[in-house]
């Protein structure tokens, strides 16, 4: 019950924040964020690809109001509302609570979050980017859509087991640059490993749903919606035959080197995320992917 | 019987023969011998490969890697040629996943208005592409290639199940 006790102060604090927010909403329209934070946050939001999972696009749900069903081998997750609605969204989440969700996989109520929220990757995001991301989310229109409980297969639905899972697979902390590598490689690694959370789909999982790090980015047959996820390492079975401009163009418009176009989940990632990055950031991703150990 | 009389008697036959001949050329050969669903899937994949080849040529040109105005024009007309097909013929009922190599999700037929809407977008975008290629306007070719690619992606995102 350590988690419960920890959660008490956080349950009181958000009331203050919500009140402060309400007062402010009547006066200036701009949210209480440092200059440029919302704009920078929008970029982080796109690079991290938040929109897709947190919107029930097919069901006609409002942006970020959650409710999308994610079918996985562990059961079906229903994504939560991340609009600033104080009751159903994250409107009462303090900045500290927000950062802790990403860094520690812990909700504002102190309970552990299911790693369908890809915090094993997001834990690597830097504090300043998380603050900007929160500023952007808080500037979005609140939507009062209630959250739906997940529908998971035992034992994966047992929330009390999550700290064990986290002890096994979560390495908390932002990703530090490697001074021995050039800046574009470091930027690419940050985009791939932290914001883009590419490994969540492209790295196979073991039987407990943890990443099989020995096969990082080697792809898997058990991807989202039953799709096969390709190997994206510079191997023969991966994208070793792709030129740098092939990869960059793929991330920009979804075209494969033979003129075919990506479908399914990756098409969505390209539409919501990689096509919206700067060309420099796409190139940085290419530099990092090309440096991965090839997996055949 | 005189030659002219013989000719007169033969006229109706000649007319009939030519009508039959013109009818035969008007109907595409695929429709003449009702193709199996597998053949329909193969025909669709051929069309998709043609478009893919066009897109590849266009992007190679735009990246400055290969090709010139002639290749761009050919690619544009190839893509527009595919787009000119009736979507009903490209995606006949009974050619979803499970039939031959089909990668088309059943959702394509469940959501037919959306699918035909996208095919309409493809027609519009490829017509713009052909005009841009004819003018030799590289910026316009780039924009139109992007627009065509967007249709490819939208349709695949929604309706294509990648199998390997």
Coordinates of C-alpha atoms in Angstrom, one line a residue:
Chain A
X1 CA 0.0 0.0 0.0
X2 CA 3.0 2.2 -0.3
X3 CA 1.6 3.5 -3.6
X4 CA -1.7 4.5 -2.0
X5 CA 0.0 6.5 0.8
X6 CA 2.1 8.3 -1.8
X7 CA -0.9 9.3 -3.8
X8 CA -2.6 11.3 -1.0
X9 CA -0.7 14.6 -1.4
X10 CA -1.2 14.4 -5.1
X11 CA -4.9 14.1 -4.7
X12 CA -5.0 17.3 -2.8
X13 CA -2.6 19.3 -4.9
X14 CA -4.6 19.1 -8.2
X15 CA -7.6 20.8 -6.6
X16 CA -5.5 23.9 -6.2
X17 CA -4.3 23.7 -9.7
X18 CA -7.8 23.1 -11.0
X19 CA -9.0 26.2 -9.2
X20 CA -6.1 28.3 -10.4
X21 CA -6.9 27.1 -13.9
X22 CA -10.6 28.0 -13.6
X23 CA -9.8 31.5 -12.5
X24 CA -7.4 31.9 -15.3
X25 CA -9.8 30.6 -17.9
X26 CA -12.0 33.6 -17.4
X27 CA -9.3 36.2 -17.9
X28 CA -6.6 35.7 -20.6
X29 CA -7.2 32.9 -23.0
X30 CA -3.5 31.9 -23.0
X31 CA -2.6 29.1 -20.6
X32 CA -0.1 29.5 -17.8
X33 CA 2.9 28.3 -19.7
X34 CA 6.2 29.9 -20.5
X35 CA 6.6 31.6 -23.9
X36 CA 6.7 29.2 -26.7
X37 CA 6.0 26.1 -24.5
X38 CA 2.7 25.3 -26.3
X39 CA 4.2 25.5 -29.7
X40 CA 7.2 23.5 -28.7
X41 CA 4.8 21.1 -27.0
X42 CA 2.9 20.6 -30.2
X43 CA 6.1 19.4 -31.9
X44 CA 6.8 17.0 -29.0
X45 CA 3.2 15.8 -29.2
X46 CA 3.6 15.0 -32.9
X47 CA 7.0 13.4 -32.5
X48 CA 5.6 11.3 -29.7
X49 CA 2.6 10.3 -31.7
X50 CA 0.0 10.9 -28.9
X51 CA -2.9 11.7 -31.1
X52 CA -3.5 8.3 -32.8
X53 CA -3.9 6.1 -29.7
X54 CA -5.7 8.7 -27.6
X55 CA -8.4 9.4 -30.2
X56 CA -11.2 7.1 -31.3
X57 CA -10.9 8.3 -34.9
X58 CA -13.0 5.5 -36.4
X59 CA -15.7 5.8 -33.8
X60 CA -15.9 9.6 -34.4
X61 CA -14.5 10.4 -31.0
X62 CA -13.2 13.9 -30.2
X63 CA -9.4 14.4 -30.5
X64 CA -7.5 13.2 -27.4
X65 CA -10.7 12.1 -25.6
X66 CA -9.5 8.5 -25.7
X67 CA -11.7 5.4 -26.2
X68 CA -9.7 3.7 -28.9
X69 CA -9.5 0.0 -28.4
X70 CA -6.0 -1.4 -28.7
X71 CA -6.2 -5.1 -29.3
X72 CA -3.0 -6.9 -28.1
X73 CA -2.1 -10.5 -27.2
X74 CA -2.7 -9.5 -23.5
X75 CA -6.2 -8.2 -24.0
X76 CA -7.9 -5.1 -25.2
X77 CA -6.9 -1.7 -23.8
X78 CA -9.2 1.3 -24.0
X79 CA -7.1 4.4 -24.2
X80 CA -7.8 7.2 -21.7
X81 CA -9.0 10.8 -22.2
X82 CA -6.0 13.1 -22.1
X83 CA -7.8 16.4 -22.7
X84 CA -7.7 18.9 -19.9
X85 CA -11.1 17.9 -18.7
X86 CA -10.9 18.0 -14.8
X87 CA -13.0 14.9 -14.2
X88 CA -12.3 12.6 -17.1
X89 CA -9.1 14.0 -18.5
X90 CA -5.8 15.2 -17.0
X91 CA -7.0 18.7 -16.1
X92 CA -6.1 18.1 -12.5
X93 CA -2.8 16.5 -13.0
X94 CA 0.1 18.6 -11.7
X95 CA 3.2 19.0 -13.7
X96 CA 5.0 16.6 -11.3
X97 CA 2.3 14.0 -11.7
X98 CA 2.4 14.3 -15.4
X99 CA 6.1 13.8 -15.5
X100 CA 5.9 10.9 -13.1
X101 CA 3.5 9.1 -15.5
X102 CA 6.1 9.2 -18.2
X103 CA 9.1 8.6 -16.0
X104 CA 7.8 6.0 -13.6
X105 CA 4.6 4.7 -15.2
X106 CA 2.5 5.9 -12.4
X107 CA -0.9 7.6 -12.6
X108 CA -2.0 10.7 -10.8
X109 CA -3.8 8.4 -8.3
X110 CA -0.5 6.7 -7.5
X111 CA -1.5 3.5 -9.2
X112 CA 0.8 1.9 -11.7
X113 CA -0.1 2.3 -15.4
X114 CA -0.3 -0.5 -17.9
X115 CA 2.6 -0.3 -20.3
X116 CA 0.2 -0.1 -23.2
X117 CA 1.1 3.5 -22.4
X118 CA 4.6 3.1 -23.7
X119 CA 6.4 4.5 -20.7
X120 CA 9.4 2.1 -21.1
X121 CA 10.2 4.3 -24.1
X122 CA 8.7 7.6 -22.8
X123 CA 10.7 7.4 -19.6
X124 CA 13.6 8.6 -21.8
X125 CA 11.9 11.9 -22.7
X126 CA 13.6 14.9 -21.1
X127 CA 11.9 17.0 -18.5
X128 CA 11.8 20.1 -20.6
X129 CA 10.0 18.3 -23.4
X130 CA 7.5 16.8 -21.0
X131 CA 6.7 20.2 -19.5
X132 CA 6.2 21.6 -23.0
X133 CA 4.0 18.6 -24.0
X134 CA 1.9 19.2 -20.9
X135 CA 1.5 22.9 -21.8
X136 CA 0.3 21.9 -25.2
X137 CA -2.2 19.3 -23.9
X138 CA -3.5 21.7 -21.3
X139 CA -4.1 24.2 -24.1
X140 CA -6.4 21.8 -26.0
X141 CA -10.2 21.9 -25.6
X142 CA -11.5 19.8 -22.7
X143 CA -13.8 16.9 -23.5
X144 CA -16.0 15.2 -20.9
X145 CA -15.7 11.7 -22.2
X146 CA -15.5 9.1 -19.4
X147 CA -12.8 6.5 -19.6
X148 CA -13.6 2.8 -20.3
X149 CA -12.0 0.1 -18.2
X150 CA -9.5 -2.2 -20.0
X151 CA -10.6 -5.7 -20.9
X152 CA -7.5 -7.8 -20.2
X153 CA -6.7 -11.5 -20.0
X154 CA -5.5 -12.7 -16.5
X155 CA -2.9 -12.3 -15.2
X156 CA -2.2 -9.3 -17.4
X157 CA -5.2 -7.3 -16.0
X158 CA -3.9 -7.6 -12.4
X159 CA -2.7 -4.1 -11.7
X160 CA -1.0 -5.1 -8.5
X161 CA 1.5 -7.1 -10.5
X162 CA 2.6 -4.0 -12.5
X163 CA 5.3 -2.9 -10.1
X164 CA 6.9 -6.3 -10.6
X165 CA 6.8 -5.8 -14.4
X166 CA 8.2 -2.4 -13.9
X167 CA 11.1 -3.7 -11.8
X168 CA 11.9 -6.1 -14.6
X169 CA 11.5 -3.9 -17.6
X170 CA 11.5 -0.2 -16.7
X171 CA 14.7 1.7 -16.6
X172 CA 13.6 5.1 -15.5
X173 CA 15.3 8.3 -16.5
X174 CA 15.8 10.6 -19.4
X175 CA 18.1 9.6 -22.2
X176 CA 21.5 11.3 -21.9
X177 CA 23.4 12.2 -25.1
X178 CA 26.4 10.1 -25.9
X179 CA 29.3 12.6 -26.2
X180 CA 31.3 10.2 -28.3
X181 CA 28.6 10.4 -31.1
X182 CA 27.7 13.3 -33.4
X183 CA 24.7 15.4 -32.6
X184 CA 22.5 14.0 -35.4
X185 CA 23.0 10.5 -34.1
X186 CA 22.0 11.6 -30.6
X187 CA 19.0 13.5 -31.9
X188 CA 18.0 10.4 -34.0
X189 CA 18.4 8.1 -31.0
X190 CA 16.2 10.4 -28.9
X191 CA 13.6 10.5 -31.6
X192 CA 13.6 6.7 -32.1
X193 CA 14.1 5.5 -28.5
X194 CA 12.2 8.1 -26.5
X195 CA 9.6 10.2 -28.5
X196 CA 8.9 8.0 -31.4
X197 CA 8.8 4.8 -29.2
X198 CA 9.5 2.8 -32.4
X199 CA 10.7 -0.2 -30.4
X200 CA 7.2 -0.6 -28.9
X201 CA 6.1 -2.2 -32.1
X202 CA 9.4 -3.0 -33.9
X203 CA 11.1 -4.9 -31.1
X204 CA 9.6 -8.3 -30.3
X205 CA 8.2 -8.9 -26.9
X206 CA 8.8 -11.9 -24.5
X207 CA 6.0 -13.8 -22.9
X208 CA 5.5 -11.2 -20.2
X209 CA 5.2 -8.5 -22.7
X210 CA 8.6 -7.0 -22.0
X211 CA 10.9 -6.0 -24.9
X212 CA 13.3 -8.7 -26.1
X213 CA 16.2 -6.2 -26.2
X214 CA 18.5 -8.8 -27.7
X215 CA 16.4 -8.6 -30.9
X216 CA 15.9 -4.8 -30.8
X217 CA 14.1 -3.5 -33.9
X218 CA 14.2 -7.0 -35.6
X219 CA 10.4 -6.9 -36.1
X220 CA 7.7 -9.3 -35.0
X221 CA 4.8 -11.3 -36.5
X222 CA 2.6 -10.3 -33.6
X223 CA 2.1 -6.6 -34.2
X224 CA -0.8 -4.3 -33.5
X225 CA -4.1 -5.5 -35.1
X226 CA -2.4 -8.8 -36.1
X227 CA -0.1 -7.0 -38.6
X228 CA 3.4 -8.2 -39.2
X229 CA 5.9 -5.6 -38.1
X230 CA 9.0 -5.4 -40.2
X231 CA 12.7 -5.5 -39.2
X232 CA 14.1 -2.0 -39.4
X233 CA 17.7 -2.8 -38.7
X234 CA 20.3 -2.4 -41.5
X235 CA 20.2 -6.1 -42.2
X236 CA 19.4 -8.1 -45.3
X237 CA 16.0 -9.0 -43.9
X238 CA 15.6 -5.4 -42.7
X239 CA 16.2 -2.1 -44.4
X240 CA 19.9 -2.7 -45.2
X241 CA 19.1 -2.3 -48.9
X242 CA 17.4 1.0 -48.4
X243 CA 19.4 4.2 -49.2
X244 CA 19.3 7.1 -46.7
X245 CA 16.9 9.0 -49.0
X246 CA 14.7 5.9 -49.3
X247 CA 14.2 5.9 -45.5
X248 CA 13.8 9.6 -45.3
X249 CA 11.2 9.6 -48.0
X250 CA 9.4 6.7 -46.4
X251 CA 9.1 8.6 -43.1
X252 CA 7.9 11.7 -45.1
X253 CA 5.3 10.1 -47.4
X254 CA 5.1 6.4 -46.7
X255 CA 6.6 5.2 -49.9
X256 CA 8.7 2.1 -50.0
X257 CA 11.7 1.9 -52.3
X258 CA 9.7 -0.1 -54.9
X259 CA 6.9 2.5 -55.0
X260 CA 4.5 0.6 -52.8
X261 CA 3.0 2.4 -49.8
X262 CA 2.8 1.5 -46.2
X263 CA -0.5 0.6 -44.8
X264 CA -2.0 -0.1 -41.4
X265 CA -0.5 1.2 -38.2
X266 CA 2.7 2.6 -39.9
X267 CA 0.6 4.7 -42.3
X268 CA -1.0 6.3 -39.3
X269 CA 2.4 6.9 -37.6
X270 CA 3.6 8.6 -40.8
X271 CA 0.4 10.7 -41.1
X272 CA 0.4 11.8 -37.5
X273 CA 4.0 11.9 -36.6
X274 CA 7.0 11.4 -39.0
X275 CA 5.6 13.4 -41.9
X276 CA 5.2 16.3 -39.4
X277 CA 8.8 16.3 -38.3
X278 CA 11.4 18.6 -39.7
X279 CA 13.5 17.2 -42.6
X280 CA 16.5 17.4 -40.3
X281 CA 14.8 15.3 -37.7
X282 CA 13.9 12.7 -40.3
X283 CA 17.5 12.6 -41.4
X284 CA 18.6 12.2 -37.8
X285 CA 16.3 9.1 -37.5
X286 CA 17.9 7.7 -40.6
X287 CA 21.4 8.2 -39.2
X288 CA 20.4 6.4 -36.0
X289 CA 18.6 3.5 -37.7
X290 CA 21.6 3.0 -40.0
X291 CA 23.8 2.6 -36.9
X292 CA 21.7 -0.1 -35.3
X293 CA 23.2 -3.6 -35.0
X294 CA 21.9 -5.6 -38.0
X295 CA 19.5 -8.4 -37.1
X296 CA 19.0 -11.2 -39.5
Chain B
X1 CA -25.1 -15.1 -110.1
X2 CA -23.4 -11.8 -111.0
X3 CA -20.6 -10.6 -108.9
X4 CA -22.5 -7.5 -107.8
X5 CA -25.5 -9.7 -106.7
X6 CA -23.1 -11.9 -104.7
X7 CA -21.7 -8.8 -103.1
X8 CA -25.1 -7.4 -102.3
X9 CA -26.0 -10.7 -100.6
X10 CA -22.8 -10.6 -98.6
X11 CA -23.2 -7.1 -97.3
X12 CA -25.4 -8.0 -94.3
X13 CA -22.9 -10.6 -93.3
X14 CA -20.0 -8.2 -93.6
X15 CA -21.8 -5.6 -91.6
X16 CA -22.6 -8.2 -88.9
X17 CA -19.0 -9.4 -88.9
X18 CA -17.7 -5.9 -88.4
X19 CA -20.2 -5.1 -85.7
X20 CA -19.1 -8.3 -83.9
X21 CA -15.5 -7.3 -84.4
X22 CA -16.0 -3.8 -83.0
X23 CA -18.0 -5.2 -80.0
X24 CA -15.2 -7.6 -79.3
X25 CA -12.6 -4.8 -79.2
X26 CA -14.9 -2.6 -77.1
X27 CA -15.2 -5.2 -74.4
X28 CA -11.9 -5.6 -72.5
X29 CA -10.6 -9.2 -72.9
X30 CA -10.8 -9.7 -69.1
X31 CA -14.6 -9.4 -69.2
X32 CA -15.0 -11.6 -72.3
X33 CA -14.0 -14.7 -70.4
X34 CA -15.3 -14.1 -66.9
X35 CA -12.2 -14.1 -64.8
X36 CA -11.9 -16.1 -61.6
X37 CA -11.6 -14.1 -58.3
X38 CA -8.0 -15.1 -58.2
X39 CA -7.4 -13.6 -61.7
X40 CA -9.2 -10.5 -60.6
X41 CA -6.8 -10.2 -57.7
X42 CA -3.8 -10.7 -60.0
X43 CA -5.1 -8.1 -62.3
X44 CA -5.5 -5.6 -59.4
X45 CA -2.0 -6.3 -58.2
X46 CA -0.7 -5.6 -61.7
X47 CA -2.5 -2.3 -61.7
X48 CA -1.1 -1.5 -58.2
X49 CA 2.4 -2.4 -59.4
X50 CA 2.0 -0.1 -62.4
X51 CA 1.1 2.7 -60.0
X52 CA 4.0 1.8 -57.7
X53 CA 6.4 1.8 -60.7
X54 CA 5.1 5.3 -61.6
X55 CA 5.6 6.6 -58.1
X56 CA 9.0 5.2 -57.9
X57 CA 10.0 6.8 -61.2
X58 CA 8.6 10.1 -60.0
X59 CA 10.3 10.2 -56.7
X60 CA 13.6 9.1 -58.3
X61 CA 13.3 12.1 -60.6
X62 CA 12.4 14.4 -57.8
X63 CA 15.3 13.3 -55.7
X64 CA 17.6 13.9 -58.7
X65 CA 18.6 10.2 -58.9
X66 CA 17.2 9.1 -62.3
X67 CA 15.0 10.0 -65.2
X68 CA 14.0 13.2 -67.1
X69 CA 10.9 14.7 -68.6
X70 CA 10.1 11.7 -70.7
X71 CA 10.1 9.3 -67.7
X72 CA 8.0 11.7 -65.7
X73 CA 5.4 11.9 -68.5
X74 CA 5.3 8.2 -68.8
X75 CA 5.0 7.7 -65.0
X76 CA 2.2 10.3 -64.9
X77 CA 0.2 8.7 -67.7
X78 CA 0.7 5.2 -66.3
X79 CA -0.8 6.3 -63.0
X80 CA -3.6 8.2 -64.6
X81 CA -4.2 5.2 -66.8
X82 CA -4.8 3.1 -63.7
X83 CA -6.9 5.7 -62.1
X84 CA -9.1 5.8 -65.2
X85 CA -10.4 2.3 -64.3
X86 CA -13.7 1.8 -62.7
X87 CA -13.1 1.1 -59.0
X88 CA -15.9 -1.5 -59.2
X89 CA -13.8 -3.4 -61.8
X90 CA -10.6 -3.0 -59.8
X91 CA -12.2 -4.1 -56.5
X92 CA -15.0 -6.5 -57.6
X93 CA -16.9 -8.2 -54.8
X94 CA -15.5 -11.5 -53.6
X95 CA -11.8 -10.5 -53.9
X96 CA -11.1 -9.7 -50.2
X97 CA -8.4 -11.2 -48.0
X98 CA -8.2 -15.0 -48.4
X99 CA -8.7 -14.9 -52.2
X100 CA -5.4 -15.6 -53.9
X101 CA -2.8 -13.0 -52.7
X102 CA -5.5 -10.4 -51.9
X103 CA -4.5 -7.9 -49.3
X104 CA -7.8 -6.0 -49.4
X105 CA -9.6 -5.9 -46.0
X106 CA -13.4 -6.6 -46.1
X107 CA -13.7 -3.1 -44.7
X108 CA -13.2 -1.8 -48.2
X109 CA -16.5 -3.2 -49.3
X110 CA -18.2 -2.4 -46.0
X111 CA -17.1 1.2 -46.5
X112 CA -17.5 1.4 -50.2
X113 CA -18.4 5.2 -50.4
X114 CA -15.1 6.0 -48.7
X115 CA -13.2 3.6 -51.0
X116 CA -14.7 5.1 -54.1
X117 CA -14.2 8.6 -52.7
X118 CA -10.5 7.8 -52.4
X119 CA -10.5 6.4 -56.0
X120 CA -12.0 9.7 -57.1
X121 CA -9.2 11.6 -55.2
X122 CA -6.7 9.4 -57.1
X123 CA -8.3 10.4 -60.4
X124 CA -8.2 14.1 -59.6
X125 CA -4.6 13.9 -58.3
X126 CA -3.3 11.9 -61.2
X127 CA -5.0 14.3 -63.7
X128 CA -3.2 17.2 -62.0
X129 CA 0.0 15.2 -62.2
X130 CA -0.4 14.6 -65.9
X131 CA -0.8 18.3 -66.5
X132 CA 2.2 19.2 -64.4
X133 CA 4.3 16.6 -66.3
X134 CA 3.1 18.0 -69.6
X135 CA 4.1 21.5 -68.6
X136 CA 7.4 20.2 -67.3
X137 CA 6.8 22.1 -64.0
X138 CA 9.0 20.3 -61.5
X139 CA 7.4 22.0 -58.4
X140 CA 3.9 21.1 -59.6
X141 CA 5.1 17.5 -60.3
X142 CA 6.4 17.3 -56.8
X143 CA 3.2 18.6 -55.3
X144 CA 1.0 16.3 -57.4
X145 CA 3.3 13.3 -56.6
X146 CA 2.7 14.1 -52.9
X147 CA -1.0 14.3 -53.5
X148 CA -1.1 10.9 -55.3
X149 CA 1.0 9.4 -52.5
X150 CA -1.4 10.7 -49.9
X151 CA -4.2 8.8 -51.6
X152 CA -2.1 5.6 -51.8
X153 CA -1.3 5.9 -48.1
X154 CA -4.9 6.7 -47.0
X155 CA -6.3 3.8 -48.8
X156 CA -3.6 1.4 -47.6
X157 CA -4.0 2.7 -44.1
X158 CA -7.6 1.9 -44.1
X159 CA -8.1 -1.0 -46.4
X160 CA -4.9 -2.9 -47.0
X161 CA -3.6 -5.7 -44.7
X162 CA 0.1 -6.2 -45.3
X163 CA 0.9 -9.9 -45.2
X164 CA 4.7 -10.1 -45.5

